[in-house]
Coordinates of C-alpha atoms and ligand atoms in Angstrom, one line a residue:
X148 CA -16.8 26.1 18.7
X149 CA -18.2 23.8 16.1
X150 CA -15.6 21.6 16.1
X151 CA -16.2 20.5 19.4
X152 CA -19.3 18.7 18.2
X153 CA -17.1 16.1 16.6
X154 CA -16.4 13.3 18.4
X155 CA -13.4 11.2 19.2
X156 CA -14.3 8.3 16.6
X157 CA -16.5 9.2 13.5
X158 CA -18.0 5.7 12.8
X159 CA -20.2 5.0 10.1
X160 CA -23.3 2.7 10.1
X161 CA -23.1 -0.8 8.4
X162 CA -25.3 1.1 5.7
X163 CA -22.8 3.9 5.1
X164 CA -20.2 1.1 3.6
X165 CA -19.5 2.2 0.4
X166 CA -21.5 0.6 -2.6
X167 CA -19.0 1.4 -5.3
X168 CA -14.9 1.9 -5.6
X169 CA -14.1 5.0 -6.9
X170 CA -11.7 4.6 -9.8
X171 CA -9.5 7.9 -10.0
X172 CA -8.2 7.0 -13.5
X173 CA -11.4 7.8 -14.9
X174 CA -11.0 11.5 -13.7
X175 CA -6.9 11.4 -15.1
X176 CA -6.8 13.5 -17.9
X177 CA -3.2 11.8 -19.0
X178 CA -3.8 8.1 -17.6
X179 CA -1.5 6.3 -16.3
X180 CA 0.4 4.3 -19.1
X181 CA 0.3 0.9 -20.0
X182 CA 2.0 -2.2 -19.1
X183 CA 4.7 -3.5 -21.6
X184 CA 5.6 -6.9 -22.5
X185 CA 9.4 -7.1 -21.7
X186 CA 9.7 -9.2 -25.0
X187 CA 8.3 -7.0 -27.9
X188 CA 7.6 -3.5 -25.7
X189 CA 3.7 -3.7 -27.0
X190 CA 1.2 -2.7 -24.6
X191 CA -0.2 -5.8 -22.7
X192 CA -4.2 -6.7 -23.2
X193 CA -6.5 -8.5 -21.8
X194 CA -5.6 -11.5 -23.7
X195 CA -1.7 -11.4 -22.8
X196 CA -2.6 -11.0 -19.3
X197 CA -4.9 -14.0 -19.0
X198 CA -2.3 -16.3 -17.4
X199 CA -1.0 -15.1 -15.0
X200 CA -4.2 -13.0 -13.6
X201 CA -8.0 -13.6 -12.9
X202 CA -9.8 -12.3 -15.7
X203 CA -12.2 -10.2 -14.0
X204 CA -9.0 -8.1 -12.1
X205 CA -7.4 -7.8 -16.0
X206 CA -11.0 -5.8 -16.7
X207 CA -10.8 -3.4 -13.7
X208 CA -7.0 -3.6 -14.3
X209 CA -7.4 -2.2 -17.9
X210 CA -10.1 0.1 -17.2
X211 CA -9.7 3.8 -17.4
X212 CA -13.2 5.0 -18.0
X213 CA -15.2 3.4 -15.4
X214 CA -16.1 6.1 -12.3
X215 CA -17.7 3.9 -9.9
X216 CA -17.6 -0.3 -10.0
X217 CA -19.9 -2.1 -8.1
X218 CA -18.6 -3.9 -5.0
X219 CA -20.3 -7.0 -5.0
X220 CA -22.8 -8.1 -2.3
X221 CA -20.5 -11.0 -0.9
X222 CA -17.0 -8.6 -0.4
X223 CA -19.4 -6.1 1.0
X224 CA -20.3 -8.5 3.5
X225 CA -16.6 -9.7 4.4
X226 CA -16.3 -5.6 4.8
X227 CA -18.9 -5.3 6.9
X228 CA -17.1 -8.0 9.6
X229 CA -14.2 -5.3 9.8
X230 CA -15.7 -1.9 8.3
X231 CA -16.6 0.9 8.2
X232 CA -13.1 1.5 9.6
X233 CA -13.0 4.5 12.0
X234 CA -11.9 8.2 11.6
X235 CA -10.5 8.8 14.4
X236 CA -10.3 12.9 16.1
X237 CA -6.5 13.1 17.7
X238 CA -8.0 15.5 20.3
X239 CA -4.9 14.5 22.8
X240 CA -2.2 14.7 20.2
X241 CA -3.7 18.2 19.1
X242 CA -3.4 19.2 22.8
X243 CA -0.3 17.6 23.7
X244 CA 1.2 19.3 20.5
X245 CA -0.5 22.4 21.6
X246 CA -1.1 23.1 17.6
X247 CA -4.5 25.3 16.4
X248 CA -4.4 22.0 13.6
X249 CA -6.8 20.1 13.7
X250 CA -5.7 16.4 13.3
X251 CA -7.4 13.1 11.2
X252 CA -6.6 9.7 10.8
X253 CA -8.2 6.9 9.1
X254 CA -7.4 3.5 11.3
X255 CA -7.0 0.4 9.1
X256 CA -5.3 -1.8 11.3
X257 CA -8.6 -3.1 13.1
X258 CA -8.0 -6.7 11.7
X259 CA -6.4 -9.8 12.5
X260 CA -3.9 -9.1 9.7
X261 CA -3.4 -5.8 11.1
X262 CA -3.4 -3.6 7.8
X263 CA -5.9 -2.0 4.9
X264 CA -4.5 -5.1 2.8
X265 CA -7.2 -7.4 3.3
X266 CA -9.7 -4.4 1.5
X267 CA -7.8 -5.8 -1.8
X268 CA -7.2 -9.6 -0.8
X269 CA -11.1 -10.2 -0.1
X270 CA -11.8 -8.6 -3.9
X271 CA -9.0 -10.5 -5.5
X272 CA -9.7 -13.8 -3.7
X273 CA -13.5 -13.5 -4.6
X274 CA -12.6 -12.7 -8.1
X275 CA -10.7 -15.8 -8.6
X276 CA -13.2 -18.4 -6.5
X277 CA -15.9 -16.4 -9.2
X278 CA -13.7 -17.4 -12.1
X279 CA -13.7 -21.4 -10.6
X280 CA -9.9 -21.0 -9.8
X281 CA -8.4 -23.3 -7.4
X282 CA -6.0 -21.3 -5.7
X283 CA -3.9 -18.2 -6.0
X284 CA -0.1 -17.7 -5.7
X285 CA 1.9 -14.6 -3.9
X286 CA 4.7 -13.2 -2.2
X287 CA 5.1 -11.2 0.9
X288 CA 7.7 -9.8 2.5
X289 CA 7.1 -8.4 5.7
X290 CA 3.9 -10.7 6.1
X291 CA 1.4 -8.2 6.4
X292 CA 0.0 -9.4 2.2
X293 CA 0.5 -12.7 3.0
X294 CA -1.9 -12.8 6.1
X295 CA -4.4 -10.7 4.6
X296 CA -5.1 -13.1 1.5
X297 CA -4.5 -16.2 3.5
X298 CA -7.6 -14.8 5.9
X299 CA -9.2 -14.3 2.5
X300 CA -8.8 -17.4 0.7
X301 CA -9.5 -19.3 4.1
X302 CA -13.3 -17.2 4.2
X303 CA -14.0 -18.8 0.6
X304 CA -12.2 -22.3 0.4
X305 CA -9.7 -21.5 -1.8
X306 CA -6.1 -22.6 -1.9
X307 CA -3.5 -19.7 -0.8
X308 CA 0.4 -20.6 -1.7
X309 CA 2.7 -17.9 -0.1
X310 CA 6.4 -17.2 -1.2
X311 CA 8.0 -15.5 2.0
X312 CA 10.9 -14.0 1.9
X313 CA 13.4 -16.3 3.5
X314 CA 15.0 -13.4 6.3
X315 CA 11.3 -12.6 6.8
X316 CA 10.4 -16.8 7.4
X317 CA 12.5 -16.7 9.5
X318 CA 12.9 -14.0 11.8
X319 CA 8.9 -13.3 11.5
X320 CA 7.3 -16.6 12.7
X321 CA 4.5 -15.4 14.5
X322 CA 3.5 -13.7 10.9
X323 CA 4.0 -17.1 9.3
X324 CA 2.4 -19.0 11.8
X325 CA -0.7 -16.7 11.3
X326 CA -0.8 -17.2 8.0
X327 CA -1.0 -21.5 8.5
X328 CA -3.9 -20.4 11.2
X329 CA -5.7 -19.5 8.3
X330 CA -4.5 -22.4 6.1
X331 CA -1.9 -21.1 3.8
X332 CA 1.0 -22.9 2.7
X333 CA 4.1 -20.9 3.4
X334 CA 7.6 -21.1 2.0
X335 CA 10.6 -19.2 2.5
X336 CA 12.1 -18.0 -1.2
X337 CA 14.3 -18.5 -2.6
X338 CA 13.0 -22.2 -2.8
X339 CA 14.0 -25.5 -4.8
X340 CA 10.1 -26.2 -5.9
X341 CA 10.3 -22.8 -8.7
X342 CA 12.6 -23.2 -11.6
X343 CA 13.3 -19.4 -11.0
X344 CA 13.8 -20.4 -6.8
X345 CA 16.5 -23.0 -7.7
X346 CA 18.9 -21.3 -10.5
X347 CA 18.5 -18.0 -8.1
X348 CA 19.7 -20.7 -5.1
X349 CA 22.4 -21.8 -7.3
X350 CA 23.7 -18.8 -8.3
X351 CA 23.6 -16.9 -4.7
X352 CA 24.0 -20.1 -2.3
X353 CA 22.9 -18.8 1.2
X354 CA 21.4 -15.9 0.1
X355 CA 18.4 -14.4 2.2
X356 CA 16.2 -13.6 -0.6
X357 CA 14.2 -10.3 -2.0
X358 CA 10.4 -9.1 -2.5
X359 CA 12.0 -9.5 -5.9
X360 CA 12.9 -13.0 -6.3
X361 CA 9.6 -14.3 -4.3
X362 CA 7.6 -12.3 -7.0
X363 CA 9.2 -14.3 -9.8
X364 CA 9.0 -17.8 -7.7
X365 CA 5.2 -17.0 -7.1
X366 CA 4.2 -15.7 -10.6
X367 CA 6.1 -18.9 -11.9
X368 CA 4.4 -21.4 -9.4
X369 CA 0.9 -19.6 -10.7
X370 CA 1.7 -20.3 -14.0
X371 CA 2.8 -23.9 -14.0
X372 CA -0.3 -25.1 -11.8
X373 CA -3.5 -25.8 -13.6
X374 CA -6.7 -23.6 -11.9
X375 CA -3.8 -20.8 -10.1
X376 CA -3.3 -17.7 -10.4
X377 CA -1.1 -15.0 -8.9
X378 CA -2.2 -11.8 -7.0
X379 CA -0.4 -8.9 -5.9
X380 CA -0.9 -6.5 -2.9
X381 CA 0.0 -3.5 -3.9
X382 CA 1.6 -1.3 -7.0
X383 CA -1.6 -2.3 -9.6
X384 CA -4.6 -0.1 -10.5
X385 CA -7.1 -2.7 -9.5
X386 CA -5.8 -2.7 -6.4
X387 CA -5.6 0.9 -6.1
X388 CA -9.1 0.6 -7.0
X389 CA -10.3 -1.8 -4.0
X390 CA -7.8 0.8 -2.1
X391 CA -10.7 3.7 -2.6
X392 CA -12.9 2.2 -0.3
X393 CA -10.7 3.8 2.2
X394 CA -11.0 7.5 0.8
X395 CA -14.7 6.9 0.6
X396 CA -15.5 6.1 4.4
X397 CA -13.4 8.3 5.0
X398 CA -14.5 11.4 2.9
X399 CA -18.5 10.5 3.6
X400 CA -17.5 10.4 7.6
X401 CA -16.1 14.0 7.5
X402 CA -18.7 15.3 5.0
X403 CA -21.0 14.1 8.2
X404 CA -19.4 16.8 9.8
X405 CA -18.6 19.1 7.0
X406 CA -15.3 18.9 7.4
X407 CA -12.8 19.8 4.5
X408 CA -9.2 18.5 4.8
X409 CA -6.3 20.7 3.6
X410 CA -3.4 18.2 3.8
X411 CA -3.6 14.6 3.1
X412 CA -0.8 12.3 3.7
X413 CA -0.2 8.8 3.6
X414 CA 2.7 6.4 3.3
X415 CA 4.0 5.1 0.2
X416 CA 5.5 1.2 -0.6
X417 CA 3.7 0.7 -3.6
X418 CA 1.1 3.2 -3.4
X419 CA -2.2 1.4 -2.6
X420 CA -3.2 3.0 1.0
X421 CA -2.1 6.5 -0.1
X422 CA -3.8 6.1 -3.5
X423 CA -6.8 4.4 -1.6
X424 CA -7.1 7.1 0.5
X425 CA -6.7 9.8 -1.9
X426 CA -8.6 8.9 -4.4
X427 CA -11.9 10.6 -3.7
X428 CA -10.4 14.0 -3.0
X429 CA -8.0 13.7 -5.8
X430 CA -11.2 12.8 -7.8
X431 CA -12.4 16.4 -7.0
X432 CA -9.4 17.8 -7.8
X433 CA -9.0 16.5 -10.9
X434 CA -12.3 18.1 -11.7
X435 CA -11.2 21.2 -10.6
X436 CA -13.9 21.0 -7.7
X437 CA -11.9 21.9 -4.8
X438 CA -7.9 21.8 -4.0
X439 CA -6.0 19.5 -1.7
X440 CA -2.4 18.9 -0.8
X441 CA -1.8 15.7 -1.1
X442 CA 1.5 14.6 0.6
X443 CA 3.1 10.4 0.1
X444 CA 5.5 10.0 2.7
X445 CA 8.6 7.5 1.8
X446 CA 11.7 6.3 3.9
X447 CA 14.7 8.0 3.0
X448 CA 16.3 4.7 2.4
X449 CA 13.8 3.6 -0.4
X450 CA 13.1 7.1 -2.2
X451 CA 11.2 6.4 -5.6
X452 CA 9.0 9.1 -5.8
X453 CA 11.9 11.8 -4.8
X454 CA 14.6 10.4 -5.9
X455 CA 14.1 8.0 -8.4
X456 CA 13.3 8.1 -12.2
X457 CA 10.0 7.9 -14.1
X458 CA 10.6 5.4 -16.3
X459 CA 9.5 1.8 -17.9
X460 CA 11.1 -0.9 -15.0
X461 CA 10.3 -4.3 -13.9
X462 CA 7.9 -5.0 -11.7
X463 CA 9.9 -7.9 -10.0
X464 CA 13.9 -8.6 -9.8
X465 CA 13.4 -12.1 -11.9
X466 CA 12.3 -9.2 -14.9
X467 CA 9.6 -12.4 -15.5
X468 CA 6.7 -9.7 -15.1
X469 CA 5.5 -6.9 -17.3
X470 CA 7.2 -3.6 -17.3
X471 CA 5.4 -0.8 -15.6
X472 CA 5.6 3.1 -16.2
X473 CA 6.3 4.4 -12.7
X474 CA 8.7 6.3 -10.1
X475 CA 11.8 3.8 -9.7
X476 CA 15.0 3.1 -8.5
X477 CA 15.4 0.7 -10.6
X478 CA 14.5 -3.2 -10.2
X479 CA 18.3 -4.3 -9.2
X480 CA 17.8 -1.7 -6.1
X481 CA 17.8 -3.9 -2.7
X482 CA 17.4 -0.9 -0.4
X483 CA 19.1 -1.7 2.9
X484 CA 18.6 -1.5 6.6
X485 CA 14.6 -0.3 6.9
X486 CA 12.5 -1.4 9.6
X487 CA 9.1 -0.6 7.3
X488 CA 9.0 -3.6 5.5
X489 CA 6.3 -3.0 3.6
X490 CA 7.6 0.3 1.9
X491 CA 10.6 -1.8 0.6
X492 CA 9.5 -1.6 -2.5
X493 CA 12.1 -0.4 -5.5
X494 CA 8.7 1.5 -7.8
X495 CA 5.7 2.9 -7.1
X496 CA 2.1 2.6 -8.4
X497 CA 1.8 3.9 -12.0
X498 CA -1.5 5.4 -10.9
X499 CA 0.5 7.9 -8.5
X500 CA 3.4 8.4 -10.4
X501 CA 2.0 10.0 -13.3
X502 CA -0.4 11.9 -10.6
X503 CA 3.2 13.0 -9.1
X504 CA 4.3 13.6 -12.6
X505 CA 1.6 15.7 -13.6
X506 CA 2.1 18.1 -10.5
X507 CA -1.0 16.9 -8.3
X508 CA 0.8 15.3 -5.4
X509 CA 3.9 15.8 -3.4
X510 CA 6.4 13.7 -2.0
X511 CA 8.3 13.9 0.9
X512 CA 11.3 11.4 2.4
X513 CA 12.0 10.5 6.7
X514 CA 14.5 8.6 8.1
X515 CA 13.8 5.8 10.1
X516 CA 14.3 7.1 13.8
X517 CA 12.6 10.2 13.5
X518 CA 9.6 8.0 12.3
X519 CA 10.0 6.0 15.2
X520 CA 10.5 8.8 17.6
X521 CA 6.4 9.9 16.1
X522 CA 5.5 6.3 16.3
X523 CA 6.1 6.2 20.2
X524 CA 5.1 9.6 20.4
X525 CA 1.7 8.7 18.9
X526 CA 1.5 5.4 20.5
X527 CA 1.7 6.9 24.3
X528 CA -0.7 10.0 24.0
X529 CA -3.2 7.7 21.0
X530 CA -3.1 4.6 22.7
X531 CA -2.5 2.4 19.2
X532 CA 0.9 0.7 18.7
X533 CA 1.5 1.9 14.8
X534 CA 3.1 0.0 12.0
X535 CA 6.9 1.1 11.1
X536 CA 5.1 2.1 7.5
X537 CA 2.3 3.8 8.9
X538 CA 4.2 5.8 11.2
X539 CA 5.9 7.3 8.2
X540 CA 2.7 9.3 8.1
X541 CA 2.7 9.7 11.7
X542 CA 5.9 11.7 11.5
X543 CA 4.7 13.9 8.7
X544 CA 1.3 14.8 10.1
X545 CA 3.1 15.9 12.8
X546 CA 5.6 18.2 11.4
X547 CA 3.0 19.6 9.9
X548 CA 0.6 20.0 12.8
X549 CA 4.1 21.9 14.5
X550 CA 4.5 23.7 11.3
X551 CA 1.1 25.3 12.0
X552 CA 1.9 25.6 15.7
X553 CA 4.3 28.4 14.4
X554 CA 2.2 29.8 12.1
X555 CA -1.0 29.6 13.7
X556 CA -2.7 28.3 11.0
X557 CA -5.5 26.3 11.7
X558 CA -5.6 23.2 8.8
X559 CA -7.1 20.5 9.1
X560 CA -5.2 17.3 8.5
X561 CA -6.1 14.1 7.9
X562 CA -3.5 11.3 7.6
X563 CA -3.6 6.9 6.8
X564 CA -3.0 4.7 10.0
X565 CA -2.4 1.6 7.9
X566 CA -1.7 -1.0 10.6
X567 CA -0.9 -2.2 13.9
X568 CA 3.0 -3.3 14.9
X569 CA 2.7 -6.2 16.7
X570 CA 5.0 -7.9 14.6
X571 CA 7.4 -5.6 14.3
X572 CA 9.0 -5.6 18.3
X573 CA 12.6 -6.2 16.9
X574 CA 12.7 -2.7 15.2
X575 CA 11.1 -0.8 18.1
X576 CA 13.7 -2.7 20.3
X577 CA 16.2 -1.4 17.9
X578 CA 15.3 2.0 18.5
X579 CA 15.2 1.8 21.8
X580 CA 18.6 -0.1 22.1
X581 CA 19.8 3.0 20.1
X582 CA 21.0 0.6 17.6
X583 CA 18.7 1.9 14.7
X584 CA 20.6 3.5 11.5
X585 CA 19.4 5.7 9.1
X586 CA 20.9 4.1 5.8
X587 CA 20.7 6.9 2.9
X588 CA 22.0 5.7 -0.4
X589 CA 24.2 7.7 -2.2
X590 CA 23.7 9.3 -5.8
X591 CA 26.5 6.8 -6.9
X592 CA 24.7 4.0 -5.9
X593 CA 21.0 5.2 -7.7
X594 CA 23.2 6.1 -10.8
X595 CA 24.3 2.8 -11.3
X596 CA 20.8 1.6 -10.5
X597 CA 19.6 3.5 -13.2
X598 CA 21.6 2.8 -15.8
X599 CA 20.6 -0.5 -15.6
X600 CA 16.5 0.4 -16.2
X601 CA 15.7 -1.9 -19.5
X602 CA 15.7 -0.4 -22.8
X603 CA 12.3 0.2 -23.8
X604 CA 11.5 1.4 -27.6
X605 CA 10.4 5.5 -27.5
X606 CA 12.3 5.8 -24.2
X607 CA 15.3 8.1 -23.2
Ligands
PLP963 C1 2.0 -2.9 3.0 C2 1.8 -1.9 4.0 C3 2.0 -0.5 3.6 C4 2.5 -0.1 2.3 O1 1.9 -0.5 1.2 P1 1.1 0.5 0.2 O2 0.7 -0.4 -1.0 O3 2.0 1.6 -0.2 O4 -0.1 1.0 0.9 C5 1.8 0.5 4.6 N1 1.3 0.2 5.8 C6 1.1 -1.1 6.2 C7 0.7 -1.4 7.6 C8 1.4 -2.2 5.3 O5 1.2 -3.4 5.7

C-alpha cells in the first residue's frame, strides 16, 4: 500500500518555508466587498484607513489583484524559530476509528502562545516597527491574540498595549501573566484610561466586559497616542493573507507525497485559520483546477455562517470601527456560555463569507460537549491536549472519518489543529464535572439581533 510510505509527521525543511502568501482574493471572481464608513456608507481607502492601521497592512488590506506577496526576509526568520509547522498522519485515530479514511491535520499550536496567531502578529508587528511606529494597540479575549503579538512586539522592541476582557483578566491569569513575560501592558476592559472604557463603565457598572467593548477601548487608545496603531487577529483580509502560510506548508507537504485531500475543515471565530488553511486549495478551485469540500466548523452557540445574515455589521460593539460585508449575528449578539473563546466572535471574515455566499464552502454547527467528547477522544489516542476552538474541527473530522466507516469510502481528510489547551482546564473540568451546557439561542433572540444590523444605503 502506498500510503504506508507516509510517515507519522510530514516535516518540511527550513527551505520549504514558504516564500510568498498566497492571496485567494486574487483568484475571487466576485471579491469580497468593501469596508464602509459608518458615517457616510462610502467605501473606505487607503487614506481613511491611515489612522487607525499601519499603512503597509491598509495595501495588502486593499489588495485584490496581487497572487503571491513576498514574505519578507526578517518574518521569514521569526517563522523559521517555530515553522514549517508539521502535518501530522493520525495513523492511531484511523485505527482506533477503524475507518478506511485516511486522516490529516495541520498542528499550529507548537508555540509558546499555543496557536497559528503569531503567523499574523509577527507580519503586523514588523509592519508597524517598518513604518517607525512606537507601539500597537489590541484586544483579546480569550488571550490566545494577546500573547501572540506581545511575543511579537517583544522580538522587535516595540511597545504592545493589550485590552483584555475583564472575565478573561481575571479568571485567565496565567494567559495574562504570559503576556507581561513578554512585556506587554495588560488591562482588563472595560477600563477608566479610554473615553469609550469609562462611559461603557458608567453606563453598565460591574459589568464583565465583551470582545466588543475592548475593540473600541483599543482602537480608541491607538488613535489618541502619537506613533500607535491598532491590529487585529483575525476577521481582516491581510490577516487572512499571513493565514495562507498555513495552506501552503501544508499543501507542498502532501504534494511530497501526492496526496489530494477531499474534505477540508477547519474551525471558524473570525475565519483566519480556516481561510489560512484553505486558501491554496480554494485557490485551485477557484480556477476550476480540481474540487474540494471545504467544511468551517462553528459552535452551535455562535452560528454566523449558518445562522446568521450576510449583511453590512460592525466590526466591534462600540460601532467606532468600519462596517464590514460578512456572515453576522449582528454586533449587539453577546453569545453565551461557550468554552471556545476564540470562536466568540458575532461575524466572520468577509473573505469567507462571500466564498460561503457564492456556494464554495460549507458550514456546519457542534455543540460544545460533543466537541469536547472529540477533544478527549483525540487527546488520549494523539497525545496533544487540543484547544476548545480547534477541537471544533476535531469533532467534525471525525464524524466524517465514521461517516466513511459506513460507507467505506476511502477520503482523505485533512483538518486545522489551531492550538494547544493549556489555558483552558476550567472548561475541560466543566465537562468532566458534567456541568457543561449546550446554550443554543433561539430564532427570537437572532431576530431581534438582526433587526438591529445598521442601515446601510443599497441594503435590504
Ligand atoms: C483564535 C483562535 C481560533 C479562531 O480564530 P480564527 O480567526 O477563526 O482562526 C481558533 N483556534 C485557536 C487555538 C485560536 O486561538
Amino acid at each position: 500500500m502506498a500510503a504506508e510510505k507516509i510517515p507519522y509527521k510530514i516535516y518540511l525543511s527550513e527551505d520549504e518555508l514558504p516564500r510568498t502568501w498566497y492571496n485567494v482574493r486574487a483568484d475571487m471572481k466576485t471579491k469580497p466587498a468593501p469596508l464602509l464608513n459608518p458615517a457616510t456608507g462610502a467605501p473606505m481607502g487607503y487614506d481613511d484607513l491611515r489612522p487607525v492601521f499601519c499603512d503597509e497592512l491598509i495595501r495588502q488590506e486593499l489588495d485584490n489583484d496581487t497572487r503571491e506577496i513576498p514574505i519578507p526576509t526578517e518574518i521569514r526568520d521569526f517563522y523559521k524559530m517555530y515553522r514549517p509547522a508539521p502535518l501530522v498522519r493520525a495513523y492511531c485515530l484511523e485505527e482506533r476509528l477503524g475507518t478506511p479514511a485516511k486522516i490529516y491535520y495541520k498542528f499550529e499550536g507548537n508555540n509558546t502562545s499555543g496557536s497559528h496567531k503569531l503567523n499574523s502578529a509577527i507580519a503586523q508587528a514588523y509592519y508597524a516597527k517598518q513604518q517607525g511606529l512606537k507601539g500597537v494597540t489590541t484586544e483579546t479575549g480569550a488571550g490566545q491574540w494577546g500573547t501572540a503579538l506581545s511575543m511579537a512586539c517583544a522580538y522587535l522592541g516595540l511597545d504592545c498595549k493589550v485590552y483584555m476582557v475583564k472575565v478573561s483578566y481575571e479568571q485567565k491569569p496565567f494567559r495574562r501573566e504570559v503576556m507581561r513575560v513578554y512585556g506587554a501592558s495588560v488591562t482588563p476592559s472595560p477600563s477608566e484610561t479610554t473615553e469609550v472604557g469609562r462611559k461603557i463603565l458608567a453606563e453598565h457598572p460591574g459589568t464583565t466586559g465583551s470582545l466588543g467593548c475592548a475593540i473600541s477601548e483599543a482602537v480608541e487608545a491607538a488613535t489618541k497616542t502619537p506613533g500607535y496603531r491598532y491590529v487585529l487577529g483575525s476577521v481582516l483580509n491581510q490577516v487572512l493573507l499571513h493565514q495562507s502560510v498555513i495552506g501552503c506548508e501544508a499543501k507542498t507537504a502532501l504534494d511530497k507525497y501526492g496526496v489530494k485531500p477531499d474534505i477540508i475543515i477547519g474551525c471558524a471565530g473570525g475565519g483566519s485559520n480556516l481561510g489560512g488553511l484553505i486558501s491554496p486549495f480554494m485557490g485551485e478551485k477557484l480556477r476550476g483546477e480540481r474540487d474540494y469540500r471545504f467544511i468551517a466548523v462553528e459552535p452551535a452557540s455562535c452560528p454566523s455562517l449558518t445562522r446568521g445574515r450576510f449583511a453590512y455589521d460592525f466590526c466591534d460593539t462600540g460601532a467606532v470601527c468600519p462596517l464590514a460585508k460578512m456572515y453576522t449575528l449582528g454586533s449587539n449578539f453577546i453569545p453565551s456560555a461557550n468554552h471556545a473563546g476564540g470562536l466568540r466572535y458575532h461575524g466572520m471574515s468577509p473573505v469567507l463569507s462571500q466564498l460561503y455566499h457564492d456556494g464554495y464552502m460549507e458550514a456546519v454547527s457542534v455543540e460544545q460537549t460533543r466537541v469536547f467528547e472529540a477533544a478527549e477522544q483525540f487527546a488520549r489516542i494523539e497525545g496533544i491536549l487540543p484547544a476548545p476552538e480547534s477541537s471544533h474541527a476535531i469533532r467534525v473530522a471525525i464524524d466524517e472519518a465514521l461517516r466513511c466507516k459506513e460507507t467505506g469510502e476511502e477520503k482523505t481528510i485533512l483538518f486545522g489543529l489551531t492550538g494547544t489547551g493549556y489555558f483552558d482546564m476550567v472548561a475541560y473540568e466543566k465537562f468532566h464535572d458534567g456541568k457543561m451546557t449546550d446554550y443554543i439561542p433561539s430564532d427570537e433572540e437572532l431576530q431581534a439581533s438582526f433587526a438591529r444590523l445598521p442601515k446601510v444605503p443599497g441594503q435590504a
